[in-house]
Coordinates of C-alpha atoms (C1' of nucleotides) in Angstrom, one line a residue:
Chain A
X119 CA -19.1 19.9 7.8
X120 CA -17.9 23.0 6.6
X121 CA -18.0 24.8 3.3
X122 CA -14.8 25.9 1.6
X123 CA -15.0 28.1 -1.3
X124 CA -14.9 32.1 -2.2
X125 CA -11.2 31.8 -1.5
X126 CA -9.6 32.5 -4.5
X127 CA -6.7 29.8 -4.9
X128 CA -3.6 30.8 -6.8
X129 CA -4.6 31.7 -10.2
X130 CA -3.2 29.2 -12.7
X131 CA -2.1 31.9 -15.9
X132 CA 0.8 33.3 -14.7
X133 CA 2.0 36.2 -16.6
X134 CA 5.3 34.6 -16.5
X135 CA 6.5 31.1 -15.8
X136 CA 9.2 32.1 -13.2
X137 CA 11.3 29.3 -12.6
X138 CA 8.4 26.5 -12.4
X139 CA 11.2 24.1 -10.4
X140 CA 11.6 26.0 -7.1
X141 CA 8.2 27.9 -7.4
X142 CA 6.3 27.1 -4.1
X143 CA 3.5 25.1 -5.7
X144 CA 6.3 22.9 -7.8
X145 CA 8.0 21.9 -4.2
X146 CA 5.0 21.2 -2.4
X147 CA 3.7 18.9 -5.5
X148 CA 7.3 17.3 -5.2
X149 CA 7.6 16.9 -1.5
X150 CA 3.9 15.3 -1.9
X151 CA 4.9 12.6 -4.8
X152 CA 8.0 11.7 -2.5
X153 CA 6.2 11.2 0.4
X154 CA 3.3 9.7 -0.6
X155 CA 4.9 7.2 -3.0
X156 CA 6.6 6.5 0.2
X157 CA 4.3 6.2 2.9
X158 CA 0.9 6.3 0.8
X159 CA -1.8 8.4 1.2
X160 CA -3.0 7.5 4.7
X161 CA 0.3 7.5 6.0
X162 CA 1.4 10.7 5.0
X163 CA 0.7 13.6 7.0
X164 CA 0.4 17.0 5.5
X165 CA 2.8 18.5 8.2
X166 CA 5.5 16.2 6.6
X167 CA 4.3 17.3 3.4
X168 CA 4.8 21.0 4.6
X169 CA 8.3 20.3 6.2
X170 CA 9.5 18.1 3.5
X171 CA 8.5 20.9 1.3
X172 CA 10.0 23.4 3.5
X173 CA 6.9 25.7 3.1
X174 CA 4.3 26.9 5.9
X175 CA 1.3 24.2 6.4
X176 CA -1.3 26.7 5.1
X177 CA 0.2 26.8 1.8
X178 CA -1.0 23.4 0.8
X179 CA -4.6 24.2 1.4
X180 CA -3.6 27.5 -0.2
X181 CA -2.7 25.9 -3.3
X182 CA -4.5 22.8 -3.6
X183 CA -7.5 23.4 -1.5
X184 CA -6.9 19.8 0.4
X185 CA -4.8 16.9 0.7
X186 CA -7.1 14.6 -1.3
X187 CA -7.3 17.2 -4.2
X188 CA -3.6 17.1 -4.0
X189 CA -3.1 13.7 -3.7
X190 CA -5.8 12.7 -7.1
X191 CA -3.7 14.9 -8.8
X192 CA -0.4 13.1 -7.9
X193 CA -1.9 10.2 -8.6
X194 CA -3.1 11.4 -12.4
X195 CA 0.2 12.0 -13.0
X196 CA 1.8 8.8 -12.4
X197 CA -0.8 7.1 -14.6
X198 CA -0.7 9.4 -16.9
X199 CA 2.9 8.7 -17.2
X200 CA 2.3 5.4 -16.7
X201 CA 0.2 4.9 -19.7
X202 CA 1.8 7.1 -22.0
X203 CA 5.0 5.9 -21.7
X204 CA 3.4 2.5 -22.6
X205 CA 1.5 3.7 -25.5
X206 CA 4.5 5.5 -27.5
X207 CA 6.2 2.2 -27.6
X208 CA 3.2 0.0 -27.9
X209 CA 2.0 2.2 -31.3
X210 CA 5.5 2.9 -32.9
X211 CA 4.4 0.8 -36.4
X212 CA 8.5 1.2 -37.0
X213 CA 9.3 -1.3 -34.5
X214 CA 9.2 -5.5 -34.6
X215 CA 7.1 -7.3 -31.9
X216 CA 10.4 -8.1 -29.8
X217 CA 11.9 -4.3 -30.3
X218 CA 8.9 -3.3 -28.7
X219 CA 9.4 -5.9 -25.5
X220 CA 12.9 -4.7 -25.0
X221 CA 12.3 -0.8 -25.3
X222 CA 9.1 -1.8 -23.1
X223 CA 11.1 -3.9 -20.7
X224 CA 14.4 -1.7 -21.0
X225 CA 12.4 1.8 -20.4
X226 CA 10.5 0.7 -17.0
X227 CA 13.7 -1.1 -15.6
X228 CA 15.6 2.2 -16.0
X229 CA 12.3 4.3 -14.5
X230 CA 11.6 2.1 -12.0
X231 CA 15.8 1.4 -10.6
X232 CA 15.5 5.4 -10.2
X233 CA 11.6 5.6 -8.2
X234 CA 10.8 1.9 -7.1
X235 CA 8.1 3.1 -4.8
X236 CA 5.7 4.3 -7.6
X237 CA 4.1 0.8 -8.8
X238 CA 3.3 -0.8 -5.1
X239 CA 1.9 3.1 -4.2
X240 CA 0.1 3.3 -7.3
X241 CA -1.3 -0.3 -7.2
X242 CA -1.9 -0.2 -3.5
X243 CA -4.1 3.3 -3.5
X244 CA -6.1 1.8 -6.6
X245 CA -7.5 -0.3 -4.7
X246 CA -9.8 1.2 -2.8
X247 CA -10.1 4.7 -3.7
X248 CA -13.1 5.7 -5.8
X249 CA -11.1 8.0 -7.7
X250 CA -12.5 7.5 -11.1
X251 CA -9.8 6.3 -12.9
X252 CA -11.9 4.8 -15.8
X253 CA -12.0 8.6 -16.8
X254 CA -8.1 9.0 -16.7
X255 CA -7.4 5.0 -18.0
X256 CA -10.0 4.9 -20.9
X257 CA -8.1 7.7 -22.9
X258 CA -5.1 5.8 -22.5
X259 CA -7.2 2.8 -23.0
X260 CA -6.1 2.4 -26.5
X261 CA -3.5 0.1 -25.5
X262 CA -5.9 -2.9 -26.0
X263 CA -6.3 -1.7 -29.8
X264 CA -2.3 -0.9 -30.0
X265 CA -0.4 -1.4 -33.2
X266 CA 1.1 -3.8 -31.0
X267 CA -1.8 -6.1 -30.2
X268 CA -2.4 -6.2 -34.3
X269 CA 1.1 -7.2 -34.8
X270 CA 0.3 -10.1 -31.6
X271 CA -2.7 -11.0 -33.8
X272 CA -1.5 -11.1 -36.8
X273 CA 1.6 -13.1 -36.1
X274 CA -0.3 -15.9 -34.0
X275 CA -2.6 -15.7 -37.5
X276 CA 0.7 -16.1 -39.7
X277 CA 2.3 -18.7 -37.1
X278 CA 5.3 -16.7 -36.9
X279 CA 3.9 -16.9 -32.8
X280 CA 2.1 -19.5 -30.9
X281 CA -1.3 -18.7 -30.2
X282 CA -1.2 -17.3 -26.8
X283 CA -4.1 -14.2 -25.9
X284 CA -2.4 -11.2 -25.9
X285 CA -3.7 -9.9 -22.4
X286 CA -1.8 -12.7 -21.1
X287 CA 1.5 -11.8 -23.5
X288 CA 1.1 -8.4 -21.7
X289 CA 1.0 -9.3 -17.9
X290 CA 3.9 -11.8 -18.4
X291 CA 5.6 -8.9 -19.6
X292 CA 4.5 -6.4 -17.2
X293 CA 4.6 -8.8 -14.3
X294 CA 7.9 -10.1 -15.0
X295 CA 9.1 -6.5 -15.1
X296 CA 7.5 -4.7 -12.2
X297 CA 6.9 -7.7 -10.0
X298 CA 10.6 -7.5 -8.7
X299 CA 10.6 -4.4 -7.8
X300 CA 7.6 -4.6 -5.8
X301 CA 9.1 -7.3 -4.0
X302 CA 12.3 -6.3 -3.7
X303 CA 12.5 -6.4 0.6
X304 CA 11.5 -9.9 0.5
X305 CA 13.7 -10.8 -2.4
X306 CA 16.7 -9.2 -1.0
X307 CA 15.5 -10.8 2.7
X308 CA 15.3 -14.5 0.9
X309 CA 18.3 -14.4 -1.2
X310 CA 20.5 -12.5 1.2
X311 CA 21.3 -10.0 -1.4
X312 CA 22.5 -6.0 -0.9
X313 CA 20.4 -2.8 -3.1
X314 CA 23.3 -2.9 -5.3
X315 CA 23.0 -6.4 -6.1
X316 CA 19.5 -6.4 -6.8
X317 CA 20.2 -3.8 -9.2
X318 CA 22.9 -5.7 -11.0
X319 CA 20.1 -8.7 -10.5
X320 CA 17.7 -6.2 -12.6
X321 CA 20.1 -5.2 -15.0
X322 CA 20.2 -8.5 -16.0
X323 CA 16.5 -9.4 -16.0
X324 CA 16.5 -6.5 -18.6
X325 CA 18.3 -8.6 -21.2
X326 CA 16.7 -11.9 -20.5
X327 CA 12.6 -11.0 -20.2
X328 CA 12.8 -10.4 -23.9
X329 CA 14.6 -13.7 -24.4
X330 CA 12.1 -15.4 -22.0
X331 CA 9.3 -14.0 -23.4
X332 CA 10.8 -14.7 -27.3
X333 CA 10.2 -18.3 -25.9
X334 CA 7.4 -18.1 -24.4
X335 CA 5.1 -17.1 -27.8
X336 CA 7.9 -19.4 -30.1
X337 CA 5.0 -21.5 -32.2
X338 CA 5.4 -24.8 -30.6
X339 CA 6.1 -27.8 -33.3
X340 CA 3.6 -30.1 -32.2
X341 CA 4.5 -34.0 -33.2
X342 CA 1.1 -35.1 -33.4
X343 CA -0.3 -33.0 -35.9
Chain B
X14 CA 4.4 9.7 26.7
X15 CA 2.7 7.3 28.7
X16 CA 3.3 3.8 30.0
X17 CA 1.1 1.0 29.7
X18 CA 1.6 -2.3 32.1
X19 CA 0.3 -3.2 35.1
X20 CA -3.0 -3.9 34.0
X21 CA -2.9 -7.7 33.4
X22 CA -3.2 -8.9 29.9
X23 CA -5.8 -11.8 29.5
X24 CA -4.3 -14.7 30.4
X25 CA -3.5 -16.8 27.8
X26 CA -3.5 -20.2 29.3
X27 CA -7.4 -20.6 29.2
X28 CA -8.4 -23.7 31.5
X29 CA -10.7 -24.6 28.9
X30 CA -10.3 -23.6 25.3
X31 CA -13.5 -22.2 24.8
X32 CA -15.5 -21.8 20.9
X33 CA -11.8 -20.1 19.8
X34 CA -13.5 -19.0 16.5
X35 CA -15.9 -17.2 18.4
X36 CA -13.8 -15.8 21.0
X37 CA -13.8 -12.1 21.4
X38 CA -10.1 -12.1 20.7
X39 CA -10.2 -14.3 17.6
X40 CA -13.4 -11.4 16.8
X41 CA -10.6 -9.2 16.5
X42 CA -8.3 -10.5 14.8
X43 CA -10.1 -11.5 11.6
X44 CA -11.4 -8.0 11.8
X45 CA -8.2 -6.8 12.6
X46 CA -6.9 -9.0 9.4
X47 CA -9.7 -8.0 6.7
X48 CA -9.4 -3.9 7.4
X49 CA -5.4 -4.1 7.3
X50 CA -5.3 -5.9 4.1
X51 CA -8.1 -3.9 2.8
X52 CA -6.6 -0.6 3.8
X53 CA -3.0 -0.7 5.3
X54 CA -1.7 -0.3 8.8
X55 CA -2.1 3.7 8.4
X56 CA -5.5 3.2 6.8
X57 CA -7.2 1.1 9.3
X58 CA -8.5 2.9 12.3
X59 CA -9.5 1.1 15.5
X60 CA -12.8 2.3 15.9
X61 CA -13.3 0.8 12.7
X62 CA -11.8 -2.9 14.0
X63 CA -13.5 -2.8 17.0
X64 CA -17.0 -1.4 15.0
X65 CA -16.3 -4.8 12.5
X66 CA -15.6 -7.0 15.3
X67 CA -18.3 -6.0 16.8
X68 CA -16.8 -4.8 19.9
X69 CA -16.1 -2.1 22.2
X70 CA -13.1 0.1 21.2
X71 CA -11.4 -0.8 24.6
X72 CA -11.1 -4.6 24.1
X73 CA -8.4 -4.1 21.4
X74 CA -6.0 -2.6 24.0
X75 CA -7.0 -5.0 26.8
X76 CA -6.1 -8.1 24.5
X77 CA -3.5 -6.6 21.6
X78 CA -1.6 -3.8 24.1
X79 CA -2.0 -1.5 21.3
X80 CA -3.2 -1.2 17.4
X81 CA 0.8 -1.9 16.4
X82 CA 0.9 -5.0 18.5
X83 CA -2.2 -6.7 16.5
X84 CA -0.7 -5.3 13.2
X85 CA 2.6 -7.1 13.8
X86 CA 0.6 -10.3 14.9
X87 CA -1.0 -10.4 12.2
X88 CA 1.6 -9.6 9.5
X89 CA 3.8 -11.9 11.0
X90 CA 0.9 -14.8 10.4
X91 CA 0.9 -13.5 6.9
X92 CA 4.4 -14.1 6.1
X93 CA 4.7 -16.9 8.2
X94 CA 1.8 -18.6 6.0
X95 CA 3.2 -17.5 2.6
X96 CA 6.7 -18.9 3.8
X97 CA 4.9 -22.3 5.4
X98 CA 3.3 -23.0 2.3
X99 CA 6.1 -22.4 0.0
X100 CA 8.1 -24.4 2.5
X101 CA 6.6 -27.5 1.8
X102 CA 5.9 -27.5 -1.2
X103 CA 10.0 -26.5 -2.5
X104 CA 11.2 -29.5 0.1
X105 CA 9.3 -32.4 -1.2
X106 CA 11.9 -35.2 -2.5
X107 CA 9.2 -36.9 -4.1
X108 CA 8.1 -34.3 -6.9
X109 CA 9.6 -33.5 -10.0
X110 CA 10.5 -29.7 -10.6
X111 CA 8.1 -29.4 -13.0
X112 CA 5.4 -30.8 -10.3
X113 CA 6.7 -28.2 -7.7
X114 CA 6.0 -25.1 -9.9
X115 CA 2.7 -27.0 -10.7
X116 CA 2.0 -27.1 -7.4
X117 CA 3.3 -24.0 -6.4
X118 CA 1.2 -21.9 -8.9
X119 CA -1.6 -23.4 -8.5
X120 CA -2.0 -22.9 -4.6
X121 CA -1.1 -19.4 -4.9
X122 CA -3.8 -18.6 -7.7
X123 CA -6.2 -20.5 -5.4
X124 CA -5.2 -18.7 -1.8
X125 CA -5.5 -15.9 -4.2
X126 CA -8.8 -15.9 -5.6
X127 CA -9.9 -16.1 -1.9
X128 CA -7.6 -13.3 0.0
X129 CA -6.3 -11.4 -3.2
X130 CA -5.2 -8.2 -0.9
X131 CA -3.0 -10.2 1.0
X132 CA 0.4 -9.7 -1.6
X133 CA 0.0 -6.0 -2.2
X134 CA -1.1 -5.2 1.6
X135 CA 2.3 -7.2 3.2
X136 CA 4.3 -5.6 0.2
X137 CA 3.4 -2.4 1.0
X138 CA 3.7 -2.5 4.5
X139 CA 7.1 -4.2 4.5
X140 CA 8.9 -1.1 2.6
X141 CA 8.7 1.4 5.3
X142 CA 8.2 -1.0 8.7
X143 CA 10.8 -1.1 10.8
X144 CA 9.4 -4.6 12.1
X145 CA 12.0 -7.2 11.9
X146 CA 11.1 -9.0 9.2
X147 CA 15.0 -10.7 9.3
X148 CA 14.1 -12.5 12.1
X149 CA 11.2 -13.8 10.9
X150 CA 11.7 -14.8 7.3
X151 CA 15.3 -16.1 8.3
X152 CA 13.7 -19.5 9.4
X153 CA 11.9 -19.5 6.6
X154 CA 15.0 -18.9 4.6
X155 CA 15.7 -22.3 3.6
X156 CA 14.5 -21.6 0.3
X157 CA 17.2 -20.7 -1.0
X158 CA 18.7 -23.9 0.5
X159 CA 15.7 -26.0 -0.4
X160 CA 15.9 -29.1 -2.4
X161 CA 14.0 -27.3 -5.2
X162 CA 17.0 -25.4 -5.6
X163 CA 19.3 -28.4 -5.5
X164 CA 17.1 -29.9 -8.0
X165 CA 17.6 -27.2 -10.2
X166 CA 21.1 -27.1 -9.5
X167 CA 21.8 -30.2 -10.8
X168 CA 19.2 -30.0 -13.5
X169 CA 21.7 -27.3 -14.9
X170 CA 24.6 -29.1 -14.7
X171 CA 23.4 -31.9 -16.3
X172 CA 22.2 -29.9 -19.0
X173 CA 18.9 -31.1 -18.7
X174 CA 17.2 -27.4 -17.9
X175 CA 18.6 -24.6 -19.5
X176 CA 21.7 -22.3 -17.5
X177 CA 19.4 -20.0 -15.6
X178 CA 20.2 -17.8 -12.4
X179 CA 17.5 -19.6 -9.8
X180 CA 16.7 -16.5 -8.1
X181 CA 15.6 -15.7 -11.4
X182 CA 13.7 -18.6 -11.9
X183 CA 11.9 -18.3 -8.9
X184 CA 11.2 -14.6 -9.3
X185 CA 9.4 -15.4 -12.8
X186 CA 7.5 -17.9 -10.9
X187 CA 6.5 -15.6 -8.4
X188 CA 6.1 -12.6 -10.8
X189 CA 3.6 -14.5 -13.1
X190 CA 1.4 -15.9 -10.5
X191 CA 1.0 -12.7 -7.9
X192 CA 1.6 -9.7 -9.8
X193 CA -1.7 -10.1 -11.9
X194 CA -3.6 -10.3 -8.3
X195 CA -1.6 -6.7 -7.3
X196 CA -2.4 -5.6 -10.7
X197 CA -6.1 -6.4 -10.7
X198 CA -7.7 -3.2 -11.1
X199 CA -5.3 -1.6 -14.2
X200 CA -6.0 -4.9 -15.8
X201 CA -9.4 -5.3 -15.7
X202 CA -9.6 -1.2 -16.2
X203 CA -7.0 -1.8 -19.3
X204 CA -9.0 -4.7 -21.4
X205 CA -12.3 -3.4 -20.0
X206 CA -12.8 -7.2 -18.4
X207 CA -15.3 -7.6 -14.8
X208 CA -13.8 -9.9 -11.6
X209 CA -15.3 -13.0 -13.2
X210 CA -13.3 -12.9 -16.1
X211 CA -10.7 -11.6 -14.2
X212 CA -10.7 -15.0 -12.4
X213 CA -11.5 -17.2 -15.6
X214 CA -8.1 -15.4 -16.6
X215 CA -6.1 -16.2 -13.9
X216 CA -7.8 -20.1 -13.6
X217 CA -6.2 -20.0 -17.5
X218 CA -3.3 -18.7 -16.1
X219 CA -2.8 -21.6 -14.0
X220 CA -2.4 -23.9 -16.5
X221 CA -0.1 -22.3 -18.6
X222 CA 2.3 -21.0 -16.0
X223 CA 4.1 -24.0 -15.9
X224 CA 3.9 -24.4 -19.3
X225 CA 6.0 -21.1 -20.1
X226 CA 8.1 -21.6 -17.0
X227 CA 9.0 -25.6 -19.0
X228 CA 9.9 -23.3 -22.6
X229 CA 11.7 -20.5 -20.3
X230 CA 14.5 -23.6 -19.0
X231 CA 14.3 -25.4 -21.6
X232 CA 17.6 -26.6 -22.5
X233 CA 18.2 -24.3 -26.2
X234 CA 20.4 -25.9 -28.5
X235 CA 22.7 -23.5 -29.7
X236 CA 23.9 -23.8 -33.5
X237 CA 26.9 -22.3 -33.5
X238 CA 29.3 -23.8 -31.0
Chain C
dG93 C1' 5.4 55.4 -5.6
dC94 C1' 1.0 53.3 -4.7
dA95 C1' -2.9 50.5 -4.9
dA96 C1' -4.3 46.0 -6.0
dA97 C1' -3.3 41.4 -6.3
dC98 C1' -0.7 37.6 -4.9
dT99 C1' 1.9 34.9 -1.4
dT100 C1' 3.3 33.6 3.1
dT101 C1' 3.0 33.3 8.1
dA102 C1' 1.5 32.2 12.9
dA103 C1' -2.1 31.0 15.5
dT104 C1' -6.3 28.6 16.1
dC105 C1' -10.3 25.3 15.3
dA106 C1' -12.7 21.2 15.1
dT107 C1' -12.2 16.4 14.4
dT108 C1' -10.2 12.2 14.5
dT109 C1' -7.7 8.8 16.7
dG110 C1' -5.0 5.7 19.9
dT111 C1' -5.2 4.8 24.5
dT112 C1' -6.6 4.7 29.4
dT113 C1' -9.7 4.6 33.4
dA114 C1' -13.0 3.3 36.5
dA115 C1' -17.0 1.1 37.0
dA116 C1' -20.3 -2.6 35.6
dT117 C1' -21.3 -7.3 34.2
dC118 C1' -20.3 -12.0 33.7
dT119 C1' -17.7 -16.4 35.0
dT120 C1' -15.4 -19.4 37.9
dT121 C1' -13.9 -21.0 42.3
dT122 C1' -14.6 -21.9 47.0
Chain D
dA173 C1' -24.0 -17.7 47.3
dA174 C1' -20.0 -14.9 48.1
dA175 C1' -15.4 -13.8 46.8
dA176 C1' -12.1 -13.5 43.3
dG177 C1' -11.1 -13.0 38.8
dA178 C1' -12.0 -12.2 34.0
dT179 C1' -14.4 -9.6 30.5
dT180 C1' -17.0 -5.7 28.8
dT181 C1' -18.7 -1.1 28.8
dA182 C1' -19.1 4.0 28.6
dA183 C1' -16.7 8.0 29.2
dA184 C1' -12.8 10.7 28.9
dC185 C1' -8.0 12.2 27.7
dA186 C1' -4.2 13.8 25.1
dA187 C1' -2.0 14.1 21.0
dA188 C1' -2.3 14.2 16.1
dT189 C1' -4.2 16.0 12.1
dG190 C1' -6.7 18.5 8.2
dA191 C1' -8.3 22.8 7.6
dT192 C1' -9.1 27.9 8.2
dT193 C1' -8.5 32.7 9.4
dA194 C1' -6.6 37.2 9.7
dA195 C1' -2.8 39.7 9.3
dA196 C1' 1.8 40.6 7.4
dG197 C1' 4.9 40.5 3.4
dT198 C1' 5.9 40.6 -1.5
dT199 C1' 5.2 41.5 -6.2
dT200 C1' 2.8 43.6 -10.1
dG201 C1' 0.5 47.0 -13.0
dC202 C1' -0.2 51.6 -13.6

DNA sequence: GCAAACTTTAATCATTTGTTTAAATCTTTT
DNA sequence: AAAAGATTTAAACAAATGATTAAAGTTTGC
């Protein structure tokens, strides 16, 4: 086992921010979420990294030190994103429970027609790596105290919704959303259906999850009452 | 490159069928089947098969040929099983479709609970693989044939179930029961819950399902036509 | 313009990893 | 029990792979 320090890695401050898009370290981090979103983290090799990237090998140790370092910090990203693209919706206290599903629904359809690979790369690394993401979720965490939740509460309190727990009003949405695209080989293998197809078939799950899940928490008129 | 025959395979056709569970090459393949699912086809090394099967390194090649050769074996058991089980359960002419999704949901949440890497591990695999997946999942295609289908077919045209795309139907089936498994470690990291509540929420799950599957194609009657 | 700092390159190292080989052990058949 | 065949073992190989080094190129600050 070797030590690997004194090196000085690129210093961070830069004087000035010359064109951040095509400086090296931007195309190696770019070459390294396409790949590894692709391939995951195993099956991504930091040659390909390096050719994808169309920079010498050496450079990636150069500026990230090693391919795990490079890869948590992919990773953070995505949730990051993940998370705060959730939140901003989630907390809005301008929107109705059912604008927030369709922003919510509509948003990650759009993000996820354009990079499918994320959620199955994200979900599938999670797994096992002992990345501590309970350091990078908890601040994001606040999505279990959203605006949205109290609005959840407080309507299944009003009976304006049936009473349905709200971390099961979340995955339905989440899974109904993301699910398909995870699938998406199988579906398209099962229904005999084309990429472009399966987008129209997305496009159209974008207008009916919010319907589906409008009746999902409609308060139920129960006869015998 | 090298090439590899020659060297007799062990013969299959065993005069007597000897303690199969036992059986050095049965060893392997539940090992073989745990550290896949657990880490991916890249992940999984074959030291580290042959170290959980208890075995020595060379017996993978003298019964599999080579690592790829198990890994197809065994994801071709995987999605044979998932289609099997669907299978029947979507061609019974006895049940109801309310029974079937019963039924269907409630298997997979069990099989679940017990192998819950098995979606995200074939998932994952299946987008880059080059296997020939076709050719397997095309006899297993009759789902979209099956008399589930029909049933909802005609269901629609009666106008007893609402007018609903039945890819779509079966994708919300799907969605709701297996993306909570993939999604296992955001969740519980999200509402801060442990694996037993994780699987007191997904025995809760089971029940209502079908319920919100029942509201989604339930026929709505329109006012204004 | 020059020295210092930063960036890039080619070559090389040390492991890891999939696979093979040849010999040893065990089992079955004769 | 000996021969033939099947199974298992230890050792080794070759390629792949993550990382490092030392030197060459480039930019920056003065």
């Amino acid at each position: 086992m070797k030590l690997c320090f004194a090196k000085p890695l690129a210093l961070m401050a830069k004087k000035e921010v010359k064109a951040i898009d095509s400086s090296t370290e931007e195309r190696i981090k770019l070459a390294a979420h396409k790949l590894f979103a692709q391939k995951g983290y195993a099956g991504t090799k930091t040659r390909d990294i390096a050719s994808e990237a169309g920079i010498n090998l050496a450079l990636l140790n150069y500026y990230f030190r090693s391919k795990e370092k490079l890869f948590e910090l992919i990773m953070r990203e995505h949730i990051q994103q993940f998370f705060q693209g959730m939140f901003q919706v989630l907390n809005d206290e301008n929107t109705s429970i059912q604008q927030k599903i369709e922003t919510l629904v509509s948003r990650y359809v759009d993000t996820l027609m354009l990079k499918p690979d994320i959620p199955i790369f994200v979900l599938s690394e999670l797994r096992n790596s002992p990345m501590n993401l309970a350091e990078n979720i908890q601040k994001n965490m606040q999505i279990k105290n959203s605006y949205f939740m109290k609005q959840i509460k407080e309507g299944i309190s009003n009976g304006t919704i049936d009473n349905i727990h709200p971390v099961q009003l979340m995955s339905n949405l989440i899974s109904l959303t993301v699910f398909p695209f995870i699938a998406n080989p199988i579906l398209k293998t099962i229904h005999g259906i084309d990429q472009e197809q399966f987008n129209t078939f997305m496009l159209e799950r974008k207008k009916l999850i919010p319907l589906w899940i409008a009746e999902i928490i409609k308060p139920k008129t129960t006869i015998n009452k």
